[in-house]
Coordinates of C-alpha atoms and ligand atoms in Angstrom, one line a residue:
M89 CA -19.8 1.6 18.0
M90 CA -20.6 -2.0 18.1
L91 CA -17.2 -3.5 17.8
N92 CA -17.8 -6.5 20.0
K93 CA -20.9 -8.0 18.5
E94 CA -20.1 -11.1 16.5
L95 CA -20.2 -10.3 12.8
E96 CA -22.4 -12.7 10.9
V97 CA -21.3 -13.1 7.3
T98 CA -23.7 -14.5 4.8
L99 CA -22.3 -16.5 1.8
N100 CA -24.0 -15.9 -1.5
K101 CA -21.9 -17.6 -4.1
A102 CA -21.8 -16.4 -7.6
G103 CA -24.0 -18.4 -10.0
D104 CA -22.4 -20.2 -12.9
S105 CA -23.3 -17.4 -15.3
Q106 CA -21.5 -14.9 -13.0
L107 CA -18.2 -16.7 -13.0
K108 CA -15.6 -15.0 -15.1
I109 CA -13.1 -16.4 -17.6
K110 CA -9.7 -16.1 -15.9
P111 CA -7.1 -13.9 -17.6
D112 CA -3.9 -15.1 -19.1
Q113 CA -1.5 -15.5 -16.1
N114 CA 1.3 -14.0 -18.1
K115 CA -0.6 -10.8 -19.0
L116 CA -2.2 -9.8 -15.7
G117 CA -1.0 -6.2 -15.4
F118 CA -1.9 -4.3 -12.2
G119 CA -5.5 -4.0 -10.9
V120 CA -7.4 -4.5 -14.2
H121 CA -8.9 -8.0 -13.6
F122 CA -11.1 -8.7 -10.6
T123 CA -12.1 -12.1 -9.0
D124 CA -15.5 -13.7 -8.9
H125 CA -16.5 -12.6 -5.4
M126 CA -16.3 -9.6 -3.0
F127 CA -17.0 -8.9 0.6
V128 CA -19.4 -6.1 1.6
M129 CA -20.9 -4.8 4.8
H130 CA -22.7 -1.7 5.9
W131 CA -22.7 0.6 8.9
N132 CA -25.1 2.9 10.6
H133 CA -25.5 4.2 14.1
E134 CA -28.4 1.9 15.0
Q135 CA -27.0 -1.4 13.8
G136 CA -23.3 -0.8 13.7
W137 CA -21.7 -3.1 11.1
H138 CA -24.5 -5.3 9.6
N139 CA -25.5 -7.2 6.4
A140 CA -22.1 -8.6 6.0
E141 CA -21.9 -10.9 3.0
I142 CA -19.5 -12.5 0.5
C143 CA -21.3 -12.3 -2.8
A144 CA -20.6 -12.1 -6.6
Y145 CA -18.4 -9.2 -7.7
Q146 CA -20.9 -6.7 -8.8
N147 CA -21.8 -3.0 -9.2
F148 CA -23.0 -0.9 -6.4
S149 CA -26.2 1.1 -6.5
L150 CA -25.6 4.4 -4.8
D151 CA -27.5 7.7 -4.4
P152 CA -25.8 10.4 -6.5
A153 CA -25.8 12.5 -3.3
A154 CA -23.8 9.8 -1.4
M155 CA -21.2 11.8 0.5
V156 CA -18.2 10.0 -0.9
F157 CA -18.9 11.5 -4.3
H158 CA -18.8 15.1 -3.0
Y159 CA -16.4 15.3 -0.1
G160 CA -14.2 12.3 -0.6
Q161 CA -14.8 10.6 2.8
E162 CA -13.0 7.4 1.8
I163 CA -10.2 5.2 3.0
F164 CA -8.5 2.1 1.6
E165 CA -5.8 -0.5 2.1
G166 CA -3.6 -2.6 -0.1
L167 CA -2.1 -6.0 0.7
K168 CA -1.4 -9.2 -1.1
A169 CA -2.0 -13.0 -0.9
Y170 CA 1.1 -15.0 -2.0
R171 CA 1.3 -18.6 -3.2
G172 CA 3.9 -20.5 -1.3
A173 CA 5.3 -24.0 -1.4
D174 CA 2.7 -26.9 -1.5
N175 CA 0.2 -24.5 -3.0
Q176 CA -0.4 -22.8 0.4
I177 CA -1.8 -19.2 0.3
L178 CA -0.2 -16.7 2.6
L179 CA -1.0 -13.2 3.8
F180 CA 1.8 -10.9 5.0
R181 CA 1.1 -8.9 8.2
P182 CA -2.7 -8.4 7.3
M183 CA -3.6 -7.2 10.8
D184 CA -1.2 -4.3 10.4
N185 CA -3.1 -3.3 7.3
L186 CA -6.4 -3.5 9.1
N187 CA -5.0 -1.7 12.1
R188 CA -3.7 1.1 9.8
M189 CA -7.1 1.2 8.2
N190 CA -8.8 1.8 11.6
N191 CA -6.3 4.6 12.2
S192 CA -7.2 6.1 8.8
A193 CA -10.9 5.7 9.8
L194 CA -10.4 7.7 13.0
R195 CA -8.7 10.6 11.1
L196 CA -11.6 10.7 8.6
C197 CA -14.4 10.4 11.2
M198 CA -15.4 7.0 9.9
P199 CA -16.3 3.9 12.0
R200 CA -13.7 1.4 12.9
M201 CA -14.2 -2.2 11.9
P202 CA -13.7 -5.3 14.0
M203 CA -10.3 -6.4 12.7
K204 CA -10.3 -10.1 13.7
E205 CA -13.7 -10.7 12.1
V206 CA -12.8 -8.7 9.0
L207 CA -9.6 -10.8 8.7
K208 CA -11.7 -14.0 9.0
A209 CA -14.0 -12.8 6.2
M210 CA -11.0 -11.8 4.1
K211 CA -9.6 -15.3 4.5
A212 CA -12.9 -16.9 3.6
L213 CA -13.1 -14.6 0.5
I214 CA -9.6 -15.5 -0.6
Y215 CA -10.3 -19.2 0.0
L216 CA -13.5 -19.1 -2.1
D217 CA -11.6 -17.4 -5.0
R218 CA -8.3 -19.4 -4.3
E219 CA -8.1 -20.4 -8.0
W220 CA -7.5 -16.7 -8.7
V221 CA -4.3 -16.6 -6.7
P222 CA -1.6 -16.7 -9.5
G223 CA 0.9 -19.5 -9.3
N224 CA 3.5 -18.1 -11.7
E225 CA 6.7 -16.4 -10.5
G226 CA 6.3 -13.0 -8.9
A227 CA 2.5 -12.8 -9.5
T228 CA 0.2 -12.3 -6.5
L229 CA -3.4 -11.6 -5.6
Y230 CA -3.8 -7.9 -4.7
I231 CA -6.4 -7.2 -2.0
R232 CA -8.1 -3.8 -1.7
P233 CA -10.2 -3.2 1.4
T234 CA -12.1 0.1 1.0
M235 CA -14.6 2.1 3.0
I236 CA -16.9 4.8 1.6
A237 CA -19.4 7.3 3.1
T238 CA -22.9 6.6 1.6
E239 CA -25.3 8.9 3.3
P240 CA -27.2 10.9 0.7
A241 CA -26.6 14.5 2.0
L242 CA -24.8 17.6 0.8
G243 CA -24.4 19.4 4.1
L244 CA -20.8 18.9 5.3
K245 CA -20.5 16.6 8.3
P246 CA -19.4 13.0 8.9
S247 CA -21.7 10.6 7.0
S248 CA -24.1 8.6 9.2
Q249 CA -23.8 5.6 6.8
Y250 CA -20.9 3.7 5.4
T251 CA -20.1 0.7 3.1
F252 CA -17.0 -1.4 3.6
F253 CA -15.9 -3.8 0.9
I254 CA -13.0 -6.0 -0.2
I255 CA -12.2 -6.6 -3.8
M256 CA -9.3 -8.6 -5.2
S257 CA -7.3 -8.5 -8.3
P258 CA -4.7 -11.0 -9.7
V259 CA -1.6 -8.9 -10.5
G260 CA 1.5 -9.8 -12.5
A261 CA 5.1 -9.7 -11.4
Y262 CA 6.0 -6.1 -10.8
Y263 CA 9.5 -6.7 -12.3
A264 CA 8.4 -8.6 -15.4
E265 CA 11.2 -6.7 -17.3
G266 CA 13.8 -7.2 -14.6
F267 CA 14.6 -5.6 -11.2
N268 CA 15.6 -2.3 -12.8
P269 CA 16.2 1.1 -11.1
V270 CA 13.8 3.9 -11.9
R271 CA 14.3 7.7 -12.5
I272 CA 12.8 9.9 -9.9
Y273 CA 12.0 13.7 -10.1
V274 CA 12.4 15.7 -6.9
E275 CA 9.1 17.8 -6.7
E276 CA 9.4 21.4 -5.7
T277 CA 6.2 22.9 -7.0
Y278 CA 3.6 20.6 -5.6
V279 CA 3.4 19.1 -2.1
R280 CA 1.7 15.9 -0.8
A281 CA 0.9 16.5 2.8
V282 CA 1.2 19.0 5.6
A283 CA 1.5 18.4 9.4
G284 CA -2.0 18.2 10.8
G285 CA -3.4 17.1 7.4
V286 CA -4.3 13.6 6.2
G287 CA -0.8 12.6 4.9
E288 CA -0.6 9.6 7.3
A289 CA -4.0 8.3 6.3
K290 CA -4.6 6.1 3.3
T291 CA -7.4 8.2 1.9
G292 CA -8.3 8.8 -1.7
G293 CA -7.8 12.6 -1.6
N294 CA -4.1 12.3 -1.1
Y295 CA -3.9 10.4 -4.4
A296 CA -6.2 12.7 -6.3
A297 CA -4.0 15.6 -5.2
S298 CA -0.9 13.9 -6.4
V299 CA -1.7 12.9 -10.0
K300 CA -0.8 16.3 -11.5
A301 CA 2.7 16.1 -10.1
L302 CA 3.0 12.5 -11.3
T303 CA 1.8 13.3 -14.9
E304 CA 4.2 16.3 -15.2
A305 CA 7.1 14.2 -14.0
Q306 CA 6.2 11.5 -16.4
Q307 CA 6.1 14.0 -19.3
K308 CA 9.7 14.8 -18.3
G309 CA 10.6 11.2 -18.5
Y310 CA 10.5 10.3 -14.8
A311 CA 8.6 7.3 -13.3
Q312 CA 7.7 9.0 -10.0
V313 CA 8.1 12.1 -7.8
L314 CA 10.1 12.4 -4.6
W315 CA 8.0 14.6 -2.3
L316 CA 9.6 17.2 -0.1
D317 CA 8.1 18.6 3.1
A318 CA 5.4 21.2 2.5
V319 CA 6.8 24.0 4.7
E320 CA 10.5 24.3 3.9
R321 CA 10.6 22.1 0.8
K322 CA 13.9 20.7 1.9
Y323 CA 13.3 17.5 3.9
V324 CA 12.6 14.3 2.0
E325 CA 9.2 12.7 2.6
E326 CA 8.4 9.8 0.4
V327 CA 8.4 8.6 -3.3
G328 CA 5.0 8.6 -5.0
T329 CA 3.1 6.0 -3.0
S330 CA 6.1 4.4 -1.5
N331 CA 8.4 5.1 1.5
I332 CA 12.1 6.0 0.8
F333 CA 15.4 4.8 2.1
F334 CA 19.0 6.0 1.6
V335 CA 22.2 4.1 2.2
I336 CA 24.8 6.6 3.2
D337 CA 28.2 5.0 4.2
D338 CA 27.0 2.0 6.2
Q339 CA 23.8 3.5 7.5
L340 CA 20.3 2.9 6.4
I341 CA 18.3 6.1 6.7
T342 CA 14.6 6.8 6.3
P343 CA 12.4 9.8 7.3
P344 CA 10.6 9.4 10.6
L345 CA 6.8 8.9 10.9
S346 CA 6.1 12.5 11.7
G347 CA 2.5 12.6 10.6
T348 CA 3.0 13.6 6.9
I349 CA 4.1 10.3 5.5
L350 CA 2.3 7.0 5.3
P351 CA 3.5 4.4 7.9
G352 CA 4.4 1.7 5.3
I353 CA 4.3 -1.9 6.4
T354 CA 7.1 -2.7 3.9
R355 CA 9.1 0.2 5.5
D356 CA 8.6 -1.3 8.9
S357 CA 9.6 -4.8 7.6
V358 CA 12.8 -3.5 6.0
L359 CA 13.7 -1.7 9.2
Q360 CA 13.1 -4.9 11.2
L361 CA 15.1 -7.1 8.8
A362 CA 17.9 -4.6 8.8
R363 CA 18.0 -4.6 12.6
D364 CA 18.0 -8.4 12.6
L365 CA 21.0 -8.3 10.3
G366 CA 22.9 -5.8 12.5
I367 CA 22.7 -3.0 9.9
K368 CA 22.6 0.5 11.4
T369 CA 19.2 2.0 10.9
L370 CA 18.2 5.6 11.5
E371 CA 14.7 7.1 11.3
R372 CA 15.6 10.7 11.0
K373 CA 14.9 13.8 9.0
I374 CA 17.1 14.1 5.9
T375 CA 17.3 17.0 3.5
I376 CA 17.6 16.7 -0.2
D377 CA 20.8 18.8 0.0
E378 CA 22.3 16.2 2.3
V379 CA 21.4 13.5 -0.2
F380 CA 23.1 15.4 -3.1
Q381 CA 26.1 16.2 -0.9
A382 CA 26.5 12.5 0.0
W383 CA 26.4 11.7 -3.7
E384 CA 29.1 14.3 -4.3
N385 CA 31.4 13.0 -1.6
G386 CA 30.8 9.4 -2.7
S387 CA 29.0 8.3 0.5
L388 CA 25.6 7.8 -1.1
K389 CA 25.6 4.1 -1.9
E390 CA 21.9 3.3 -2.6
V391 CA 18.5 4.8 -2.7
F392 CA 15.3 2.6 -2.9
S393 CA 11.6 2.9 -2.2
T394 CA 9.4 0.4 -0.4
G395 CA 5.7 -0.5 -0.8
T396 CA 3.4 -3.5 -1.1
A397 CA 3.1 -3.3 -4.9
A398 CA 6.8 -3.4 -5.8
V399 CA 8.3 -4.5 -2.4
I400 CA 11.6 -2.7 -3.2
S401 CA 12.1 -0.3 -6.1
P402 CA 15.7 0.8 -6.6
V403 CA 16.2 4.5 -7.6
G404 CA 18.8 4.9 -10.3
E405 CA 18.5 8.6 -11.0
L406 CA 17.4 11.7 -9.0
C407 CA 16.7 15.0 -10.7
Y408 CA 16.6 18.1 -8.4
R409 CA 16.5 21.6 -9.9
N410 CA 18.8 21.2 -12.8
Q411 CA 21.1 18.5 -11.5
V412 CA 20.7 14.9 -12.3
I413 CA 22.6 12.3 -10.3
S414 CA 23.1 8.7 -11.1
I415 CA 23.1 6.4 -8.1
N416 CA 25.2 3.3 -7.9
D417 CA 25.9 3.6 -11.7
N418 CA 22.1 3.2 -12.2
K419 CA 22.3 -0.4 -11.0
P420 CA 20.3 -2.0 -8.1
G421 CA 22.4 -1.8 -5.0
E422 CA 23.5 -4.7 -2.7
L423 CA 21.0 -3.9 0.1
S424 CA 18.1 -3.1 -2.3
T425 CA 18.6 -6.5 -3.9
M426 CA 19.1 -8.3 -0.6
F427 CA 15.9 -6.8 1.0
F428 CA 13.9 -7.5 -2.2
N429 CA 15.0 -11.2 -2.3
E430 CA 14.6 -11.7 1.5
L431 CA 11.1 -10.1 1.7
Q432 CA 9.9 -11.8 -1.4
A433 CA 11.1 -15.2 0.0
L434 CA 9.6 -14.4 3.4
Q435 CA 6.2 -13.5 1.9
R436 CA 6.2 -16.9 0.1
G437 CA 7.0 -18.9 3.2
Q438 CA 10.6 -19.7 2.1
R439 CA 12.3 -18.1 5.2
E440 CA 11.9 -18.7 8.9
D441 CA 9.0 -16.4 10.0
K442 CA 10.7 -15.0 13.1
H443 CA 8.3 -12.1 13.6
N444 CA 5.1 -14.1 13.0
W445 CA 4.3 -12.0 10.0
L446 CA 2.6 -14.7 7.9
V447 CA -1.1 -15.7 8.2
R448 CA -2.0 -18.9 6.3
V449 CA -5.2 -18.8 4.4
A450 CA -5.1 -22.4 3.0
Ligands
LIG790 C1 0.5 2.5 0.8 C2 1.5 3.6 0.8 C3 2.9 3.3 1.1 C4 3.4 2.0 1.4 O1 2.8 1.2 2.4 P1 3.0 -0.3 2.4 O2 2.2 -0.7 3.6 O3 4.4 -0.6 2.5 O4 2.4 -0.9 1.2 C5 3.7 4.4 1.2 N1 3.3 5.7 0.9 C6 2.0 5.9 0.5 C7 1.6 7.3 0.2 C8 1.1 4.9 0.4 O5 -0.1 5.1 0.0

């Protein structure tokens, strides 16, 4: 793989007629509007990564036999650009996202990309579309790097051709209605991932496989499912597309990265912030029974999930079998609120960046 060759990126700016009318900043929603430009590059064995360009946001032309359509060889990432003081634009731990994407690539037999050069291209893309980075409270620019298998062939094998692209979407404040706890359904029928599977890779198939559980939970009035381990259906794994934390007595507990859960960057940031503050953190297996017992004996103080989209999402209610428990009187807990405020402030450059997590775009 040609990881060391300098990647040349061509700039083909969108023409005036291709520029879009920007949406109302107060009605952005999530992932429905896309910026004027995108980044695209291609890979094959002979050339490695080539034909890299920043161009107008546009449709792809793909052969109907392209392997991604049939066997789902696809990986993606999700990160955000934040507007800080003095109109600066900041990225939060972007190299961690690119590194995780390269790990996903290995698992899916896809080529790795040159991280530093892709970061450089990402920054150039954001700078070009900088007017799309929302300035209103809580709103951000969501960035979606993606890689797909494009070889037209139906025989099962790793594709010999790939396309990598980055698209960007201005997204509204996740908590437009307030930082409110959500109701979570503990899933016993369906599972998300098995050891040895692709649970720790950010690959489309994991999400396709999860939507049935999500829709059934939503029909019952829950916002998300809490996944249990696929073998014994007793250990807690994660919530929907977020990692999960429990505050029991004065300990912050989260399941370990054992191969079946996604190694969240928000998860890692919360663990680091907690250690900085002298909070006891434990990455260990925890059963759903232990969570319910802790609730019964009064030691379960808070439950919250972590992910780039919402940063922190407090859990107000858990339904397991026929028991529904209400956590912290269905109000956001002290630690959930503190981590939410601290991370949000950090991401906007309003805190000392002790761990060098911020990358400045402009
Ligand atoms: C992306 C994702 C997360 C959260 O990762 P972050 O890096 O914190 O955004 C957690 N679980 C799943 C299944 C995910 O896809």
